[in-house]
Amino acid sequence: MRKQENIKIQEKLKEQKLILDGAFGTYYAQIYDTKELPELANIHYPERVRRIHEEYIEAGAMMIRTNTFAANTILLNEPWEAVKENIRQGYRLAKESAKGKGIYVAADIGQIPCNSQTVREKVSKEYVEICNTFLEEGAEIFVFETFSDLDN
């Protein structure tokens, strides 16, 4: 039998339902009693990110999402190159946590706040760059999470 990570998700879903991890950011804030965005931990506290991924896996998650929900230039208030490294690190941490355990990893992308047409065009380009960064790291599963504005 092939390891789960080698089975395409479409095949797996034909066999059974998948259990995903939970609200990473909410859990992170609860454990570490911080108001900082949990995505900053990808760079500054990678052991915290690994610990949470591993806890979700131990609890039965069959798929974990990267700690990258707010990894964009607006919410992190950082230049693109710093955000790109954050995304790369977030993906790597999830892959390391899942390695050899038959766990799928999904690239997690949250909504980028915007309000004017000029900003919308910039945001659209940033979504493409975020996706391309995940693709460069080998991502095959993407979760676009908590989009209240479908125009994006």
PDB file of C-alpha atoms in Angstrom:
ATOM      1  CA  MET A   1       0.000   0.000   0.000  1.00  0.00           C
ATOM      2  CA  ARG A   2       1.274   3.459  -0.884  1.00  0.00           C
ATOM      3  CA  LYS A   3       1.862   6.042   1.815  1.00  0.00           C
ATOM      4  CA  GLN A   4      -0.995   8.516   2.073  1.00  0.00           C
ATOM      5  CA  GLU A   5       1.088  11.498   0.912  1.00  0.00           C
ATOM      6  CA  ASN A   6       1.739   9.664  -2.363  1.00  0.00           C
ATOM      7  CA  ILE A   7      -1.954   9.053  -2.972  1.00  0.00           C
ATOM      8  CA  LYS A   8      -3.584  11.931  -4.795  1.00  0.00           C
ATOM      9  CA  ILE A   9      -6.162  13.664  -2.679  1.00  0.00           C
ATOM     10  CA  GLN A  10      -8.897  12.937  -5.250  1.00  0.00           C
ATOM     11  CA  GLU A  11      -8.287   9.204  -4.811  1.00  0.00           C
ATOM     12  CA  LYS A  12      -8.250   9.484  -1.029  1.00  0.00           C
ATOM     13  CA  LEU A  13     -11.548  11.379  -0.949  1.00  0.00           C
ATOM     14  CA  LYS A  14     -13.188   8.530  -2.849  1.00  0.00           C
ATOM     15  CA  GLU A  15     -12.183   6.201  -0.002  1.00  0.00           C
ATOM     16  CA  GLN A  16     -12.892   8.353   3.033  1.00  0.00           C
ATOM     17  CA  LYS A  17     -13.404  11.825   4.467  1.00  0.00           C
ATOM     18  CA  LEU A  18     -10.354  13.785   5.536  1.00  0.00           C
ATOM     19  CA  ILE A  19      -9.934  15.390   8.934  1.00  0.00           C
ATOM     20  CA  LEU A  20      -8.205  18.770   8.773  1.00  0.00           C
ATOM     21  CA  ASP A  21      -6.455  20.761  11.441  1.00  0.00           C
ATOM     22  CA  GLY A  22      -8.204  23.611  13.269  1.00  0.00           C
ATOM     23  CA  ALA A  23      -7.835  27.337  13.743  1.00  0.00           C
ATOM     24  CA  PHE A  24      -4.047  27.674  13.897  1.00  0.00           C
ATOM     25  CA  GLY A  25      -4.003  31.381  14.751  1.00  0.00           C
ATOM     26  CA  THR A  26      -6.596  31.130  17.499  1.00  0.00           C
ATOM     27  CA  TYR A  27      -4.792  28.179  19.043  1.00  0.00           C
ATOM     28  CA  TYR A  28      -1.410  29.919  18.751  1.00  0.00           C
ATOM     29  CA  ALA A  29      -2.717  33.048  20.511  1.00  0.00           C
ATOM     30  CA  GLN A  30      -4.214  30.926  23.289  1.00  0.00           C
ATOM     31  CA  ILE A  31      -1.031  28.943  23.931  1.00  0.00           C
ATOM     32  CA  TYR A  32       1.435  31.828  23.695  1.00  0.00           C
ATOM     33  CA  ASP A  33      -0.839  34.608  25.015  1.00  0.00           C
ATOM     34  CA  THR A  34       0.170  37.016  22.284  1.00  0.00           C
ATOM     35  CA  LYS A  35      -1.551  39.532  20.057  1.00  0.00           C
ATOM     36  CA  GLU A  36       1.096  39.124  17.321  1.00  0.00           C
ATOM     37  CA  LEU A  37       0.175  37.465  14.056  1.00  0.00           C
ATOM     38  CA  PRO A  38       1.081  33.770  14.300  1.00  0.00           C
ATOM     39  CA  GLU A  39       2.620  33.921  10.811  1.00  0.00           C
ATOM     40  CA  LEU A  40       5.540  35.872  12.328  1.00  0.00           C
ATOM     41  CA  ALA A  41       6.435  32.699  14.240  1.00  0.00           C
ATOM     42  CA  ASN A  42       7.367  30.997  10.941  1.00  0.00           C
ATOM     43  CA  ILE A  43      10.551  33.073  11.005  1.00  0.00           C
ATOM     44  CA  HIS A  44      11.015  33.939  14.691  1.00  0.00           C
ATOM     45  CA  TYR A  45       9.689  30.850  16.535  1.00  0.00           C
ATOM     46  CA  PRO A  46       9.634  27.895  14.114  1.00  0.00           C
ATOM     47  CA  GLU A  47       9.592  25.379  16.980  1.00  0.00           C
ATOM     48  CA  ARG A  48       6.207  26.776  18.054  1.00  0.00           C
ATOM     49  CA  VAL A  49       4.797  26.268  14.573  1.00  0.00           C
ATOM     50  CA  ARG A  50       6.128  22.711  14.384  1.00  0.00           C
ATOM     51  CA  ARG A  51       4.669  21.953  17.818  1.00  0.00           C
ATOM     52  CA  ILE A  52       1.179  23.058  16.803  1.00  0.00           C
ATOM     53  CA  HIS A  53       1.316  21.136  13.516  1.00  0.00           C
ATOM     54  CA  GLU A  54       2.435  18.036  15.402  1.00  0.00           C
ATOM     55  CA  GLU A  55      -0.352  18.432  17.969  1.00  0.00           C
ATOM     56  CA  TYR A  56      -2.950  18.555  15.195  1.00  0.00           C
ATOM     57  CA  ILE A  57      -1.421  15.463  13.590  1.00  0.00           C
ATOM     58  CA  GLU A  58      -1.400  13.609  16.929  1.00  0.00           C
ATOM     59  CA  ALA A  59      -5.062  14.579  17.389  1.00  0.00           C
ATOM     60  CA  GLY A  60      -5.943  12.881  14.099  1.00  0.00           C
ATOM     61  CA  ALA A  61      -5.589  15.539  11.402  1.00  0.00           C
ATOM     62  CA  MET A  62      -4.980  13.931   8.030  1.00  0.00           C
ATOM     63  CA  MET A  63      -4.257  17.290   6.414  1.00  0.00           C
ATOM     64  CA  ILE A  64      -2.582  20.328   7.921  1.00  0.00           C
ATOM     65  CA  ARG A  65      -2.620  23.841   6.539  1.00  0.00           C
ATOM     66  CA  THR A  66       0.444  26.033   6.442  1.00  0.00           C
ATOM     67  CA  ASN A  67       0.708  28.836   8.987  1.00  0.00           C
ATOM     68  CA  THR A  68       0.338  31.427   6.218  1.00  0.00           C
ATOM     69  CA  PHE A  69      -3.253  32.675   6.447  1.00  0.00           C
ATOM     70  CA  ALA A  70      -2.144  36.325   6.914  1.00  0.00           C
ATOM     71  CA  ALA A  71       1.149  36.049   5.015  1.00  0.00           C
ATOM     72  CA  ASN A  72       0.782  39.038   2.714  1.00  0.00           C
ATOM     73  CA  THR A  73       2.323  42.501   2.479  1.00  0.00           C
ATOM     74  CA  ILE A  74      -0.693  44.307   3.946  1.00  0.00           C
ATOM     75  CA  LEU A  75      -1.284  42.233   7.080  1.00  0.00           C
ATOM     76  CA  LEU A  76       2.386  41.505   7.835  1.00  0.00           C
ATOM     77  CA  ASN A  77       3.308  45.093   6.894  1.00  0.00           C
ATOM     78  CA  GLU A  78       6.519  43.836   5.314  1.00  0.00           C
ATOM     79  CA  PRO A  79       8.014  44.049   1.816  1.00  0.00           C
ATOM     80  CA  TRP A  80       7.257  41.244  -0.636  1.00  0.00           C
ATOM     81  CA  GLU A  81      10.640  39.509  -0.238  1.00  0.00           C
ATOM     82  CA  ALA A  82      10.099  39.142   3.529  1.00  0.00           C
ATOM     83  CA  VAL A  83       6.550  37.853   2.951  1.00  0.00           C
ATOM     84  CA  LYS A  84       7.827  35.415   0.328  1.00  0.00           C
ATOM     85  CA  GLU A  85      10.365  34.007   2.789  1.00  0.00           C
ATOM     86  CA  ASN A  86       7.630  33.736   5.418  1.00  0.00           C
ATOM     87  CA  ILE A  87       5.488  31.725   2.998  1.00  0.00           C
ATOM     88  CA  ARG A  88       8.405  29.471   2.076  1.00  0.00           C
ATOM     89  CA  GLN A  89       9.247  28.875   5.727  1.00  0.00           C
ATOM     90  CA  GLY A  90       5.595  28.241   6.623  1.00  0.00           C
ATOM     91  CA  TYR A  91       5.347  25.614   3.897  1.00  0.00           C
ATOM     92  CA  ARG A  92       8.630  23.977   4.890  1.00  0.00           C
ATOM     93  CA  LEU A  93       7.615  23.773   8.558  1.00  0.00           C
ATOM     94  CA  ALA A  94       4.340  22.054   7.662  1.00  0.00           C
ATOM     95  CA  LYS A  95       6.115  19.634   5.296  1.00  0.00           C
ATOM     96  CA  GLU A  96       8.696  18.794   7.974  1.00  0.00           C
ATOM     97  CA  SER A  97       5.949  18.132  10.509  1.00  0.00           C
ATOM     98  CA  ALA A  98       4.067  15.885   8.075  1.00  0.00           C
ATOM     99  CA  LYS A  99       7.086  14.036   6.688  1.00  0.00           C
ATOM    100  CA  GLY A 100       6.766  10.279   6.842  1.00  0.00           C
ATOM    101  CA  LYS A 101       3.391  10.406   8.590  1.00  0.00           C
ATOM    102  CA  GLY A 102       1.085  10.142   5.587  1.00  0.00           C
ATOM    103  CA  ILE A 103      -0.265  13.645   6.153  1.00  0.00           C
ATOM    104  CA  TYR A 104      -1.302  16.027   3.378  1.00  0.00           C
ATOM    105  CA  VAL A 105      -0.145  19.654   3.492  1.00  0.00           C
ATOM    106  CA  ALA A 106      -2.315  22.451   2.109  1.00  0.00           C
ATOM    107  CA  ALA A 107      -1.082  25.931   1.247  1.00  0.00           C
ATOM    108  CA  ASP A 108      -3.268  28.271   3.305  1.00  0.00           C
ATOM    109  CA  ILE A 109      -4.130  31.659   1.776  1.00  0.00           C
ATOM    110  CA  GLY A 110      -6.310  34.192   3.540  1.00  0.00           C
ATOM    111  CA  GLN A 111      -8.048  37.287   2.252  1.00  0.00           C
ATOM    112  CA  ILE A 112      -5.899  40.349   1.611  1.00  0.00           C
ATOM    113  CA  PRO A 113      -7.781  43.477   2.686  1.00  0.00           C
ATOM    114  CA  CYS A 114      -8.375  46.026  -0.078  1.00  0.00           C
ATOM    115  CA  ASN A 115     -10.873  48.725  -1.006  1.00  0.00           C
ATOM    116  CA  SER A 116      -9.911  50.751  -4.085  1.00  0.00           C
ATOM    117  CA  GLN A 117      -9.442  49.583  -7.676  1.00  0.00           C
ATOM    118  CA  THR A 118      -5.724  50.472  -7.611  1.00  0.00           C
ATOM    119  CA  VAL A 119      -5.230  48.402  -4.495  1.00  0.00           C
ATOM    120  CA  ARG A 120      -7.386  45.589  -5.970  1.00  0.00           C
ATOM    121  CA  GLU A 121      -5.044  45.285  -8.937  1.00  0.00           C
ATOM    122  CA  LYS A 122      -2.040  45.133  -6.595  1.00  0.00           C
ATOM    123  CA  VAL A 123      -3.808  42.554  -4.431  1.00  0.00           C
ATOM    124  CA  SER A 124      -4.681  40.405  -7.457  1.00  0.00           C
ATOM    125  CA  LYS A 125      -1.024  40.371  -8.462  1.00  0.00           C
ATOM    126  CA  GLU A 126      -0.023  39.490  -4.913  1.00  0.00           C
ATOM    127  CA  TYR A 127      -2.360  36.464  -4.878  1.00  0.00           C
ATOM    128  CA  VAL A 128      -0.609  35.247  -8.029  1.00  0.00           C
ATOM    129  CA  GLU A 129       2.790  35.744  -6.397  1.00  0.00           C
ATOM    130  CA  ILE A 130       1.664  33.940  -3.240  1.00  0.00           C
ATOM    131  CA  CYS A 131       0.421  30.981  -5.290  1.00  0.00           C
ATOM    132  CA  ASN A 132       3.597  30.929  -7.370  1.00  0.00           C
ATOM    133  CA  THR A 133       5.701  30.891  -4.203  1.00  0.00           C
ATOM    134  CA  PHE A 134       3.798  27.875  -2.902  1.00  0.00           C
ATOM    135  CA  LEU A 135       4.092  26.174  -6.293  1.00  0.00           C
ATOM    136  CA  GLU A 136       7.867  26.733  -6.247  1.00  0.00           C
ATOM    137  CA  GLU A 137       7.932  24.912  -2.897  1.00  0.00           C
ATOM    138  CA  GLY A 138       5.960  21.995  -4.345  1.00  0.00           C
ATOM    139  CA  ALA A 139       2.451  22.727  -3.082  1.00  0.00           C
ATOM    140  CA  GLU A 140      -0.339  20.828  -4.793  1.00  0.00           C
ATOM    141  CA  ILE A 141      -3.247  21.573  -2.452  1.00  0.00           C
ATOM    142  CA  PHE A 142      -4.476  25.126  -1.841  1.00  0.00           C
ATOM    143  CA  VAL A 143      -7.017  26.387   0.684  1.00  0.00           C
ATOM    144  CA  PHE A 144      -8.407  29.890   0.134  1.00  0.00           C
ATOM    145  CA  GLU A 145      -9.828  30.573   3.562  1.00  0.00           C
ATOM    146  CA  THR A 146     -12.349  33.036   4.996  1.00  0.00           C
ATOM    147  CA  PHE A 147     -13.029  35.109   1.893  1.00  0.00           C
ATOM    148  CA  SER A 148     -15.948  37.376   2.740  1.00  0.00           C
ATOM    149  CA  ASP A 149     -15.549  39.327  -0.522  1.00  0.00           C
ATOM    150  CA  LEU A 150     -15.862  37.062  -3.547  1.00  0.00           C
ATOM    151  CA  ASP A 151     -14.679  39.822  -5.901  1.00  0.00           C
ATOM    152  CA  ASN A 152     -11.131  38.959  -4.871  1.00  0.00           C
TER     153      ASN A 152
END
